[in-house]
Coordinates of C-alpha atoms in Angstrom, one line a residue:
Chain A
M1 CA -4.7 6.5 -2.7
E2 CA -2.8 3.5 -3.1
R3 CA -4.3 1.0 -1.1
I4 CA -2.0 -1.2 1.3
L5 CA -3.7 -4.6 1.9
P6 CA -1.1 -7.2 4.1
I7 CA -0.3 -10.4 3.1
P8 CA -1.1 -12.7 6.5
E9 CA -0.7 -15.8 3.7
L10 CA 3.4 -15.1 4.5
L11 CA 2.8 -15.9 8.1
S12 CA -0.3 -18.7 8.1
E13 CA -0.6 -21.7 6.1
S14 CA -4.2 -21.2 5.4
P15 CA -5.8 -18.2 3.3
Y16 CA -6.7 -15.3 4.2
K17 CA -9.9 -12.6 3.4
V18 CA -8.4 -9.1 4.2
T19 CA -10.7 -6.2 3.8
G20 CA -10.3 -2.5 4.7
S21 CA -12.0 -0.7 7.0
T22 CA -11.7 3.1 8.2
E23 CA -12.4 2.1 11.9
H24 CA -11.8 -1.3 13.0
A25 CA -8.7 -3.3 12.9
R26 CA -9.7 -6.8 14.0
T27 CA -8.1 -10.8 13.1
D28 CA -9.8 -13.5 13.4
V29 CA -7.4 -16.6 13.6
V30 CA -10.4 -19.0 14.0
N31 CA -12.2 -18.2 10.4
N32 CA -9.3 -16.4 8.9
T33 CA -10.6 -13.0 8.3
M34 CA -8.9 -9.5 8.8
E35 CA -9.7 -6.0 8.7
V36 CA -7.5 -3.4 8.8
P37 CA -7.1 0.0 7.7
V38 CA -5.1 0.3 4.3
D39 CA -3.8 4.0 4.1
D40 CA -0.3 4.8 4.4
S41 CA -0.3 6.6 7.7
P42 CA 2.1 5.4 10.7
N43 CA -1.0 4.7 12.3
S44 CA -2.5 2.1 10.1
R45 CA 1.0 0.9 9.1
Y46 CA 1.6 0.0 13.1
T47 CA -2.0 -1.6 13.1
R48 CA -1.7 -3.8 10.3
I49 CA 1.7 -5.0 11.7
H50 CA 0.0 -5.6 15.1
E51 CA -2.9 -8.1 13.0
L52 CA 0.1 -9.4 11.2
A53 CA 1.4 -10.8 14.7
H54 CA -1.7 -12.0 15.7
V55 CA -1.8 -14.6 12.6
K56 CA 1.5 -15.6 13.8
W57 CA 1.2 -16.2 17.5
T58 CA -2.6 -15.9 18.5
P59 CA -3.9 -19.3 19.0
P60 CA -6.8 -20.5 16.9
L61 CA -9.4 -20.1 19.4
T62 CA -11.8 -17.1 20.1
P63 CA -11.4 -15.0 22.8
E64 CA -14.2 -16.4 24.6
A65 CA -13.2 -20.0 23.8
W66 CA -10.3 -19.3 25.2
A67 CA -11.1 -17.6 28.1
K68 CA -13.7 -20.4 29.0
R69 CA -10.9 -23.0 28.8
V70 CA -8.4 -21.2 31.0
G71 CA -11.4 -19.7 33.4
T72 CA -10.8 -16.2 32.9
R73 CA -13.2 -13.2 31.2
A74 CA -12.6 -12.7 27.4
D75 CA -11.9 -9.0 27.5
L76 CA -9.2 -9.7 29.6
M77 CA -7.9 -12.5 27.6
Q78 CA -8.3 -10.3 24.7
I79 CA -5.8 -7.3 26.0
A80 CA -3.2 -10.0 27.5
E81 CA -3.1 -11.5 24.2
D82 CA -2.4 -7.7 22.3
A83 CA 0.5 -6.8 25.7
R84 CA 2.1 -10.5 24.1
I85 CA 1.9 -9.6 20.4
N86 CA 3.6 -5.9 20.8
M87 CA 6.2 -7.6 23.1
L88 CA 6.3 -10.7 20.7
T89 CA 6.7 -8.1 17.5
A90 CA 9.2 -5.9 19.9
L91 CA 11.8 -9.0 20.3
A92 CA 11.1 -10.1 16.8
G93 CA 13.2 -6.9 16.0
V94 CA 10.0 -5.2 14.2
E95 CA 9.4 -1.3 14.6
N96 CA 5.4 -1.1 15.7
R97 CA 4.8 1.3 17.6
R98 CA 5.2 5.4 17.6
K99 CA 8.4 6.6 18.3
A100 CA 7.4 8.6 21.2
P101 CA 9.1 11.1 23.8
Y102 CA 8.7 8.4 26.6
P103 CA 8.9 5.4 24.7
P104 CA 5.9 3.4 25.9
T105 CA 6.9 -0.3 28.1
D106 CA 4.8 -3.0 27.4
A107 CA 3.3 -2.3 31.0
H108 CA 2.8 1.1 30.1
N109 CA 1.1 -0.6 26.8
L110 CA -0.9 -2.6 29.0
A111 CA -2.0 0.1 31.1
R112 CA -3.4 1.9 28.6
Y113 CA -5.8 -0.8 28.1
V114 CA -6.3 -1.5 31.4
A115 CA -7.4 1.9 31.9
G116 CA -9.0 2.3 28.6
W117 CA -7.1 5.8 28.1
P118 CA -6.5 6.7 24.3
W119 CA -2.7 6.0 23.4
S120 CA -1.8 9.8 23.5
Q121 CA -2.5 10.4 26.6
A122 CA -1.0 7.2 28.3
W123 CA 2.3 8.6 29.1
T124 CA 0.9 12.0 30.5
N125 CA -1.5 10.9 32.2
P126 CA -0.9 10.6 36.0
R127 CA -2.9 7.6 36.6
W128 CA -1.1 5.8 34.1
A129 CA 2.2 5.9 36.4
K130 CA -0.2 4.4 39.2
I131 CA -1.7 1.6 37.1
D132 CA 1.4 1.0 35.7
A133 CA 3.4 0.6 39.2
L134 CA 0.5 -2.0 39.3
V135 CA 0.4 -4.1 36.1
R136 CA 4.3 -4.2 35.7
P137 CA 4.8 -6.4 38.0
L138 CA 1.9 -8.9 36.7
I139 CA 3.5 -9.0 33.2
D140 CA 7.1 -9.9 35.1
A141 CA 5.0 -12.6 36.4
A142 CA 3.4 -13.8 33.7
G143 CA 6.3 -15.7 32.4
P144 CA 8.3 -15.1 29.1
P145 CA 5.8 -13.8 26.3
N146 CA 6.6 -16.8 23.9
K147 CA 4.8 -19.3 26.3
S148 CA 1.1 -19.7 25.5
T149 CA 0.6 -19.9 29.4
F150 CA 1.5 -16.3 29.5
T151 CA -1.8 -14.4 28.1
P152 CA -3.9 -16.8 30.5
R153 CA -1.8 -16.0 33.8
L154 CA -1.7 -12.0 32.9
A155 CA -5.5 -12.3 32.6
R156 CA -6.4 -13.7 35.5
S157 CA -3.8 -11.6 37.6
L158 CA -5.8 -8.6 35.8
E159 CA -9.0 -10.0 36.9
T160 CA -7.5 -9.8 40.8
L161 CA -6.2 -6.7 40.3
I162 CA -9.5 -4.6 39.0
P163 CA -11.4 -4.7 42.1
T164 CA -8.4 -3.7 44.0
M165 CA -8.1 -0.8 41.8
L166 CA -9.4 2.9 43.2
P167 CA -13.5 3.5 42.2
E168 CA -11.8 6.3 39.6
D169 CA -9.7 4.0 37.9
R170 CA -12.2 1.1 37.6
T171 CA -14.7 3.5 36.2
I172 CA -12.7 4.5 33.4
Y173 CA -11.9 0.6 32.8
V174 CA -13.8 0.0 29.2
R175 CA -11.4 -1.2 27.0
H176 CA -12.1 -0.2 23.6
A177 CA -14.3 2.5 25.0
S178 CA -17.1 4.0 22.8
P179 CA -19.1 7.0 23.4
E180 CA -22.1 5.1 24.1
T181 CA -20.8 3.2 27.0
V182 CA -20.4 6.5 28.6
G183 CA -23.0 8.5 27.3
L184 CA -21.6 10.9 24.5
A185 CA -22.0 11.0 21.2
H186 CA -19.7 11.1 18.4
T187 CA -18.9 14.3 17.4
W188 CA -16.0 16.9 17.2
G189 CA -15.0 19.1 20.3
A190 CA -15.5 22.8 20.5
M191 CA -12.7 24.4 19.2
T192 CA -11.1 28.1 20.4
I193 CA -8.7 29.9 18.4
R194 CA -5.8 31.3 20.1
T195 CA -4.1 34.3 18.6
D196 CA -2.2 35.3 22.0
L197 CA 0.9 33.5 21.7
P198 CA 4.0 35.6 21.7
M199 CA 5.1 36.1 18.3
Q200 CA 7.9 38.2 16.9
W201 CA 8.7 39.3 13.3
A202 CA 11.1 37.4 11.1
P203 CA 14.4 37.9 10.3
T204 CA 14.7 40.4 7.1
A205 CA 16.8 38.1 5.2
I206 CA 13.8 35.9 5.0
R207 CA 10.9 38.2 4.7
S208 CA 12.3 40.0 1.5
R209 CA 12.9 36.6 -0.1
K210 CA 11.3 36.6 -3.2
R211 CA 11.3 34.3 -6.3
K212 CA 11.4 35.0 -9.8
R213 CA 9.3 33.7 -12.5
H214 CA 8.5 34.5 -16.2
A215 CA 5.0 36.2 -16.6
R216 CA 3.1 35.5 -19.7
T217 CA 1.5 38.5 -21.1
T218 CA -1.0 39.4 -24.1
T219 CA 1.4 42.7 -24.7
G220 CA 5.3 43.0 -25.4
W221 CA 7.9 43.5 -27.8
I222 CA 8.8 39.8 -28.7
P223 CA 6.3 37.1 -29.2
S224 CA 8.5 34.0 -27.7
Q225 CA 5.1 32.1 -26.8
T226 CA 3.6 31.8 -29.7
H227 CA 2.3 28.7 -29.0
R228 CA 0.1 30.3 -26.7
I229 CA -1.9 32.3 -29.0
F230 CA -4.4 29.1 -29.5
T231 CA -4.7 28.9 -25.9
D232 CA -5.0 32.3 -23.7
G233 CA -3.2 34.6 -26.2
K234 CA 0.0 35.5 -23.7
I235 CA 2.3 35.1 -26.6
F236 CA 5.0 37.3 -24.8
Q237 CA 7.0 37.1 -21.9
R238 CA 8.6 39.0 -19.0
K239 CA 10.3 39.0 -16.1
S240 CA 8.3 39.4 -12.8
W241 CA 9.1 39.1 -9.0
L242 CA 6.7 37.1 -7.1
P243 CA 6.1 37.9 -3.3
S244 CA 7.6 34.9 -0.9
L245 CA 5.5 31.6 -0.9
G246 CA 2.5 31.7 1.4
G247 CA 0.5 29.1 1.8
T248 CA -0.9 27.8 5.2
V249 CA 0.4 24.5 7.4
L250 CA -2.1 22.9 9.8
V251 CA -0.1 21.1 12.6
D252 CA -1.8 18.1 14.4
L253 CA -0.4 19.0 18.0
S254 CA -1.6 15.6 19.4
G255 CA 0.4 12.9 21.4
S256 CA 0.2 10.4 18.3
M257 CA 2.5 13.0 16.4
C258 CA 4.9 12.7 19.1
L259 CA 6.5 16.2 18.0
S260 CA 9.2 18.0 19.7
V261 CA 9.3 21.6 20.5
E262 CA 12.2 21.6 18.9
Q263 CA 10.8 20.4 15.4
I264 CA 7.9 22.8 15.5
M265 CA 10.3 25.8 15.8
A266 CA 12.4 24.6 13.3
L267 CA 9.1 24.8 11.1
L268 CA 8.9 28.4 12.4
A269 CA 11.8 29.3 11.8
K270 CA 12.1 28.1 8.1
R271 CA 8.7 29.3 7.1
P272 CA 7.4 32.3 8.4
S273 CA 5.8 33.8 5.3
A274 CA 3.0 30.8 5.8
T275 CA 0.7 31.0 7.9
I276 CA 1.2 28.1 10.4
A277 CA -1.3 26.9 13.0
G278 CA -1.1 23.7 15.5
Y279 CA -4.2 22.1 17.0
N280 CA -4.8 19.6 19.7
G281 CA -7.6 19.1 22.3
T282 CA -8.3 17.3 25.8
G283 CA -12.1 16.3 26.8
P284 CA -14.7 17.8 24.7
E285 CA -12.8 20.5 23.5
G286 CA -9.8 21.8 21.6
W287 CA -7.7 25.1 21.0
L288 CA -6.1 26.4 17.2
Y289 CA -3.1 27.8 17.9
M290 CA -1.6 30.5 15.5
L291 CA 2.1 30.1 15.2
A292 CA 3.2 32.1 12.4
R293 CA 1.5 34.9 10.3
K294 CA 2.1 37.7 8.1
M295 CA 6.1 37.3 8.7
Q296 CA 5.6 36.7 12.6
A297 CA 6.2 33.6 14.6
V298 CA 6.1 32.6 18.1
N299 CA 9.5 32.9 19.1
E300 CA 9.5 31.3 22.6
P301 CA 9.6 27.8 22.8
S302 CA 8.5 27.5 26.6
A303 CA 4.8 28.6 24.7
I304 CA 5.4 25.3 22.4
A305 CA 5.9 23.1 25.2
E306 CA 2.9 24.3 27.0
I307 CA 0.6 24.2 24.1
L308 CA 2.1 20.3 23.7
Q309 CA 0.4 19.4 27.3
H310 CA -2.7 18.6 25.6
K311 CA -2.2 15.4 24.1
G312 CA -5.5 14.8 22.1
N313 CA -6.4 15.7 18.3
I314 CA -10.7 16.4 19.3
V315 CA -11.2 19.2 16.7
D316 CA -9.5 17.5 13.1
G317 CA -12.9 18.6 11.7
P318 CA -13.3 22.3 12.9
A319 CA -9.6 22.8 12.0
L320 CA -9.6 21.3 8.6
R321 CA -12.4 23.8 8.4
W322 CA -10.4 26.5 9.1
L323 CA -7.5 25.6 6.6
A324 CA -9.9 25.1 4.0
E325 CA -10.8 29.1 4.2
Q326 CA -6.8 29.8 4.4
E327 CA -4.8 30.8 1.8
E328 CA -3.2 27.6 -0.8
P329 CA -1.2 25.8 -1.0
R330 CA -2.9 24.1 2.2
I331 CA -0.7 21.3 4.1
W332 CA -2.2 19.0 7.1
V333 CA 0.5 17.6 8.9
S334 CA -0.8 14.6 10.4
D335 CA -0.5 10.9 10.8
G336 CA -3.8 10.7 9.7
G337 CA -5.5 9.7 12.7
I338 CA -8.9 11.6 14.4
T339 CA -10.9 11.5 17.1
G340 CA -13.9 13.3 18.5
I341 CA -14.7 14.6 22.1
Q342 CA -12.7 12.5 24.7
D343 CA -10.4 11.5 22.0
F344 CA -12.9 8.1 21.7
G345 CA -11.7 7.8 17.8
A346 CA -14.1 9.0 14.8
S347 CA -17.4 7.7 13.5
E348 CA -17.7 7.2 9.8
A349 CA -19.5 10.3 9.2
M350 CA -16.3 12.1 10.9
V351 CA -14.3 10.5 8.7
D352 CA -16.1 11.2 5.3
E353 CA -16.5 14.8 6.6
T354 CA -12.3 15.1 6.6
K355 CA -12.0 13.4 3.9
S356 CA -14.5 15.9 1.6
I357 CA -12.8 18.8 2.9
R358 CA -9.8 18.2 2.2
R359 CA -10.9 16.9 -1.2
V360 CA -13.0 20.1 -1.9
A361 CA -10.1 22.6 -0.5
R362 CA -7.2 20.6 -1.8
I363 CA -5.5 20.0 1.2
K364 CA -2.2 17.8 1.0
R365 CA -1.4 15.6 4.1
L366 CA 2.1 15.2 5.0
D367 CA 3.2 12.5 7.5
T368 CA 5.8 14.6 9.6
I369 CA 7.1 18.2 9.7
D370 CA 10.3 16.9 8.3
A371 CA 8.5 16.0 4.9
V372 CA 6.8 19.8 5.4
L373 CA 11.0 21.4 5.7
E374 CA 11.9 19.0 3.1
A375 CA 9.2 20.7 0.7
F376 CA 10.6 24.1 1.6
T377 CA 14.0 23.1 0.5
P378 CA 13.7 22.0 -2.8
A379 CA 17.1 21.0 -4.6
K380 CA 18.5 24.0 -6.5
D381 CA 17.1 23.0 -9.8
A382 CA 14.2 20.7 -8.9
P383 CA 11.2 22.5 -10.2
S384 CA 8.8 23.9 -7.3
P385 CA 7.1 21.3 -5.4
W386 CA 3.9 24.3 -4.8
L387 CA 3.7 24.4 -8.4
H388 CA 0.7 22.0 -8.4
Y389 CA -1.1 23.7 -5.8
G390 CA -1.9 27.0 -7.6
P391 CA -5.3 27.5 -8.6
R392 CA -6.7 25.9 -11.7
P393 CA -5.5 27.8 -15.1
H394 CA -8.3 28.9 -17.0
F395 CA -8.3 29.1 -20.9
E396 CA -10.2 31.8 -22.3
P397 CA -10.6 30.3 -25.9
T398 CA -9.1 32.8 -28.6
F399 CA -10.2 31.5 -31.8
T400 CA -13.8 30.3 -33.5
E401 CA -14.5 26.9 -33.3
L402 CA -15.2 25.4 -36.9
T403 CA -18.2 24.0 -37.6
D404 CA -20.2 21.6 -40.2
S405 CA -22.3 24.9 -41.3
Chain B
M1 CA 2.5 -38.5 -7.4
T2 CA -0.1 -36.6 -6.2
T3 CA -3.2 -35.6 -8.1
D4 CA -3.5 -32.5 -6.4
D5 CA -0.2 -30.8 -8.0
P6 CA -0.8 -29.9 -10.9
W7 CA 2.8 -29.2 -11.9
A8 CA 3.5 -32.8 -11.5
I9 CA 0.2 -33.8 -13.6
A10 CA 1.9 -31.1 -16.2
T11 CA 5.1 -32.6 -16.3
A12 CA 3.8 -36.3 -16.4
V13 CA 1.9 -35.8 -19.3
L14 CA 3.5 -33.2 -21.2
P15 CA 5.8 -36.1 -22.9
H16 CA 3.0 -38.0 -23.9
A17 CA -0.4 -35.9 -24.9
D18 CA -0.3 -34.1 -28.3
R19 CA -2.4 -30.6 -27.4
I20 CA -1.7 -29.0 -24.0
L21 CA -3.0 -25.7 -22.3
L22 CA -2.0 -24.5 -19.5
H23 CA -3.7 -22.2 -17.7
G24 CA -3.7 -20.1 -14.5
M25 CA -2.4 -17.5 -12.8
P26 CA 0.4 -14.9 -13.9
S27 CA 4.3 -16.0 -13.5
S28 CA 3.6 -19.0 -11.9
G29 CA 6.1 -20.9 -14.5
K30 CA 3.5 -22.2 -17.3
S31 CA 5.7 -21.0 -20.4
Y32 CA 8.9 -22.1 -18.8
L33 CA 7.5 -25.9 -18.4
G34 CA 6.2 -25.4 -21.8
Q35 CA 9.8 -24.8 -23.3
R36 CA 11.8 -26.9 -21.0
V37 CA 10.2 -30.5 -20.7
L38 CA 10.4 -32.0 -24.2
R39 CA 9.8 -35.4 -25.5
P40 CA 13.1 -37.5 -26.0
S41 CA 12.1 -37.2 -30.1
Q42 CA 11.9 -33.3 -30.0
N43 CA 15.4 -31.1 -30.1
T44 CA 13.6 -27.8 -29.7
A45 CA 10.6 -25.9 -28.7
Y46 CA 9.3 -23.3 -31.5
T47 CA 8.0 -20.6 -29.1
T48 CA 5.6 -17.8 -30.6
T49 CA 3.3 -14.7 -28.2
L50 CA 0.1 -14.7 -29.5
T51 CA -1.0 -10.9 -29.9
P52 CA -4.4 -9.0 -31.2
D53 CA -3.3 -7.9 -34.4
Q54 CA -0.9 -10.5 -35.4
P55 CA -0.7 -11.6 -38.9
S56 CA -1.2 -15.5 -39.5
S57 CA 1.9 -15.5 -41.7
D58 CA 4.2 -15.4 -38.2
L59 CA 2.7 -18.9 -37.6
L60 CA 2.6 -20.1 -41.2
G61 CA 5.0 -18.6 -43.4
F62 CA 5.7 -16.0 -46.2
Y63 CA 7.7 -15.0 -48.9
M64 CA 10.9 -13.1 -48.7
V65 CA 13.0 -11.4 -51.0
K66 CA 16.7 -13.0 -51.7
G67 CA 18.6 -11.9 -54.6
H68 CA 16.2 -11.7 -57.9
D69 CA 14.1 -14.2 -55.9
M70 CA 10.8 -14.8 -53.6
V71 CA 11.7 -17.4 -51.3
W72 CA 9.2 -19.2 -49.1
H73 CA 10.1 -18.6 -45.3
D74 CA 8.3 -21.0 -43.3
G75 CA 6.8 -19.7 -40.2
V76 CA 6.9 -21.3 -36.2
A77 CA 4.0 -23.4 -36.7
A78 CA 4.7 -24.7 -40.1
R79 CA 8.5 -25.4 -39.0
A80 CA 7.1 -27.5 -35.8
W81 CA 5.1 -29.5 -38.2
R82 CA 7.3 -30.4 -40.5
E83 CA 10.4 -31.1 -38.2
G84 CA 8.2 -32.9 -35.6
N85 CA 9.1 -30.8 -32.8
R86 CA 7.1 -28.5 -30.2
L87 CA 5.0 -25.0 -30.8
V88 CA 4.8 -23.2 -27.3
L89 CA 1.8 -20.4 -27.8
N90 CA 2.2 -17.9 -25.1
E91 CA -1.0 -15.9 -24.3
V92 CA -3.2 -18.1 -26.4
D93 CA -6.4 -15.9 -24.7
Q94 CA -4.8 -12.6 -26.6
R95 CA -4.7 -14.4 -30.3
S96 CA -6.2 -12.3 -33.5
P97 CA -8.9 -13.4 -35.2
E98 CA -6.8 -14.7 -38.1
V99 CA -4.8 -16.8 -35.9
E100 CA -7.4 -18.2 -34.5
T101 CA -8.9 -19.8 -37.7
L102 CA -5.4 -20.8 -38.6
L103 CA -5.2 -22.5 -35.1
H104 CA -8.6 -24.6 -35.9
V105 CA -6.2 -26.4 -38.7
I106 CA -3.1 -26.4 -36.7
L107 CA -4.1 -27.8 -33.6
D108 CA -6.5 -30.3 -35.3
D109 CA -5.7 -34.1 -35.0
P110 CA -2.4 -34.7 -36.0
A111 CA -3.2 -38.1 -37.8
T112 CA -5.5 -36.6 -40.2
T113 CA -5.0 -32.4 -40.5
Q114 CA -3.0 -30.9 -43.5
L115 CA -2.6 -27.9 -44.9
T116 CA -1.6 -26.4 -48.4
L117 CA 1.0 -23.5 -48.1
P118 CA 1.0 -20.7 -51.0
T119 CA 3.9 -22.5 -52.8
G120 CA 1.8 -25.2 -53.7
E121 CA 3.3 -27.9 -51.2
T122 CA 0.9 -29.7 -49.1
I123 CA 2.2 -30.5 -45.3
R124 CA 1.1 -32.5 -42.4
P125 CA 2.4 -32.4 -39.0
Q126 CA 5.6 -35.0 -38.7
P127 CA 5.3 -37.6 -35.9
G128 CA 6.4 -36.1 -32.4
F129 CA 4.7 -32.4 -33.1
Q130 CA 3.1 -31.2 -29.9
A131 CA 1.4 -27.8 -29.3
V132 CA 1.4 -26.5 -26.1
A133 CA -0.2 -22.8 -25.2
T134 CA -0.1 -21.1 -22.0
M135 CA -2.8 -18.0 -20.8
N136 CA -4.2 -16.4 -17.6
G137 CA -7.1 -15.9 -18.4
N138 CA -10.3 -18.3 -18.1
P139 CA -10.4 -20.9 -21.1
A140 CA -14.2 -21.0 -20.6
E141 CA -14.2 -18.0 -22.8
M142 CA -12.5 -19.4 -25.7
P143 CA -14.6 -20.1 -28.6
E144 CA -15.5 -23.5 -28.1
A145 CA -13.8 -24.8 -31.6
L146 CA -10.6 -23.6 -30.3
R147 CA -11.2 -24.7 -27.1
S148 CA -11.8 -28.1 -27.7
R149 CA -8.7 -28.4 -29.8
F150 CA -6.8 -28.6 -26.3
T151 CA -7.3 -32.3 -25.4
V152 CA -5.6 -31.8 -22.2
Q153 CA -6.2 -28.6 -20.1
I154 CA -4.8 -28.3 -17.0
H155 CA -5.1 -25.2 -14.3
M156 CA -1.9 -24.2 -13.0
T157 CA -2.9 -23.0 -9.0
T158 CA 0.7 -22.9 -7.7
V159 CA 3.5 -21.7 -8.6
N160 CA 6.7 -23.7 -10.3
P161 CA 8.3 -25.4 -7.4
A162 CA 11.5 -25.6 -9.7
A163 CA 11.1 -21.8 -9.8
L164 CA 11.0 -21.6 -5.7
M165 CA 14.3 -22.7 -5.5
A166 CA 16.1 -20.0 -6.2
I167 CA 13.9 -18.4 -3.0
P168 CA 15.9 -18.8 0.1
V169 CA 14.8 -21.8 2.2
E170 CA 13.6 -19.9 5.2
Y171 CA 11.0 -17.7 3.0
R172 CA 10.8 -20.6 0.3
M173 CA 6.9 -21.7 1.8
A174 CA 5.9 -18.5 2.7
V175 CA 6.3 -16.9 -0.6
K176 CA 4.8 -19.7 -2.4
R177 CA 1.5 -18.6 -0.2
A178 CA 2.1 -15.1 -1.0
A179 CA 2.5 -15.9 -4.5
E180 CA -0.5 -18.0 -4.5
V181 CA -2.8 -15.5 -3.1
T182 CA -5.9 -15.5 -5.3
D183 CA -6.9 -11.8 -4.1
S184 CA -4.6 -10.3 -7.0
A185 CA -4.9 -6.6 -5.0
R186 CA -2.6 -8.5 -2.6
R187 CA -0.8 -11.1 -4.9
I188 CA 2.8 -10.7 -5.2
T189 CA 3.8 -12.4 -8.3
L190 CA 6.7 -15.2 -8.3
R191 CA 8.4 -12.8 -10.9
V192 CA 8.2 -10.0 -8.1
W193 CA 9.9 -12.3 -5.1
L194 CA 12.5 -13.7 -7.5
E195 CA 13.7 -10.1 -8.2
F196 CA 13.7 -9.5 -5.0
F197 CA 16.1 -11.7 -3.5
K198 CA 18.4 -11.1 -6.2
L199 CA 18.6 -7.4 -5.9
R200 CA 18.5 -8.1 -1.7
P201 CA 22.0 -9.1 -1.4
I202 CA 23.3 -6.6 -3.5
V203 CA 21.3 -2.9 -2.7
G204 CA 20.3 -4.3 0.5
D205 CA 17.0 -5.0 2.2
E206 CA 15.4 -1.8 2.5
V207 CA 16.2 -0.3 -1.5
A208 CA 14.9 -3.6 -2.7
A209 CA 12.1 -3.8 -1.0
K210 CA 11.2 -0.2 -1.8
A211 CA 12.1 -1.1 -5.7
C212 CA 9.9 -4.5 -5.7
F213 CA 7.2 -3.7 -3.7
G214 CA 6.9 -0.1 -3.6
I215 CA 4.7 1.5 -1.0
R216 CA 4.1 -1.8 0.7
G217 CA 8.1 -2.4 0.9
P218 CA 8.2 -1.4 4.5
E219 CA 5.4 -4.1 5.7
I220 CA 6.6 -6.8 3.4
L221 CA 9.9 -6.7 5.2
A222 CA 8.5 -6.1 8.8
T223 CA 6.0 -9.6 8.1
L224 CA 9.4 -11.6 6.5
K225 CA 10.9 -10.6 9.9
L226 CA 8.0 -11.6 11.5
A227 CA 7.8 -14.8 9.0
T228 CA 11.1 -15.8 10.3
A229 CA 10.9 -15.1 14.3
A230 CA 10.8 -18.0 16.6
A231 CA 7.3 -19.1 16.6

């Protein structure tokens, strides 16, 4: 995988030390260091842009020093500065967030920080609306975001706001909440496989779709493949028909993927011959939904809409283990973000686990459903995108090795 | 003139010093400088790029068949000696062993060195002869015998300011810094930036970025937008 390292020097006169990280993203504008994810997933891309924007706009002060200077809390300064950076990035015309069904506003974004909610739950959690209503006027009152006074003003307003919040809202106010702070360990949630969604047979036209190939054999009439005599000895060729392409597609249905019912229905309509499953979760548990299997696919949009209500990942690990046992080719549709219980992110061990599952089971990750649909509809004369997923060829030597003796 | 600017130093000494080594990061414009800033007495710069399997005849000369005769044909170093012109040796750290031995003579003190060609003729460097070598590697890794022949060694730590003039003014300083990043995994060379800004008006921002920066293209474009956004 090609590592993508940002160039903060495009924005700063001082050289930066940039390192890759699977867990953290942080920029120290005092010591000129940056730690960012280096993969090509959308989440990582937006994270890097956010950190680059800090280089451009954040004053060269530590949050503590800045907070001391303006007389407020350092964590609130960070929250307010993050919100300001997001607003300025948007004003500069740079896309820095996922396209959500309900595009998050700056107040929305800030409310997420204030509430300590995971991104994916922010726009569905009923408490968000309440906190958003409280925070939005504070943002408006903090003045234009391009003024350096914005951040201290907003931080001080938040400091005043928090004691007025209801206890249940305040208890979840932990920015960058870690499992340890709420007495949990980083771990996957419990996964339940659901096969109870209503399915119907795919149209006959799709079921009967077959593909032609030339099979090589060791017996026949005309030896047209004589070059193979030195490898597998299959020097004859005959036409044969393969059953429709199968394979397995596992779709991350968490909120960060911003999937719509229509996108999933399009996938099911296009590929009922594959086994298609989706997964998401909430709190300590998650579900893996069987969406298409053995030429049958879920046909009720309302059923899809219902399962999209859960916005967390929670069970990436168990779901990938399930995928590893299914038929090849194996596709994982995901933005690359993984989380365990409570959607609290993932420990290094969890990240390593998913990587090793993917490597061993040859699971390919695609960012979007559209990418999967494209893979299903190759150009007429293009080589099959599935060819390289097949089992590795095994050659039986049909000749004797020459030795010195 | 500031002594912190290697390009100013190089430009100042080039017309006067005899044997100069310019080393530093790739695509900074070292060879360009060596070929362009000539002494008043020089009318051309003979340029050769050294390779690991290059014969010394490329520099010294060789016999050619012409009609029924064998005619001696000077190589670039012999011609530069005879005419008192400049010899530019690119990638001097990639020289072959054969060429290295010859360079000991070619780059020796012009006042005392001489060489007898296979024709029997003895040649000496004429007044005005000058050798300029360039390389990306570290001169400390060169054998001392060769390294010591370069009486002036300049480490080019920045990109050539003249080459930067082709970059739009609003991006010039940002591109300069990005091309001078010491981490080669992050650095985008000036040569790539020049190509990007050449392609941009023709094929559009996104296509040019993808073509020049690959998978990093969208992010480089976003960073350039941030760079020109109001402070």
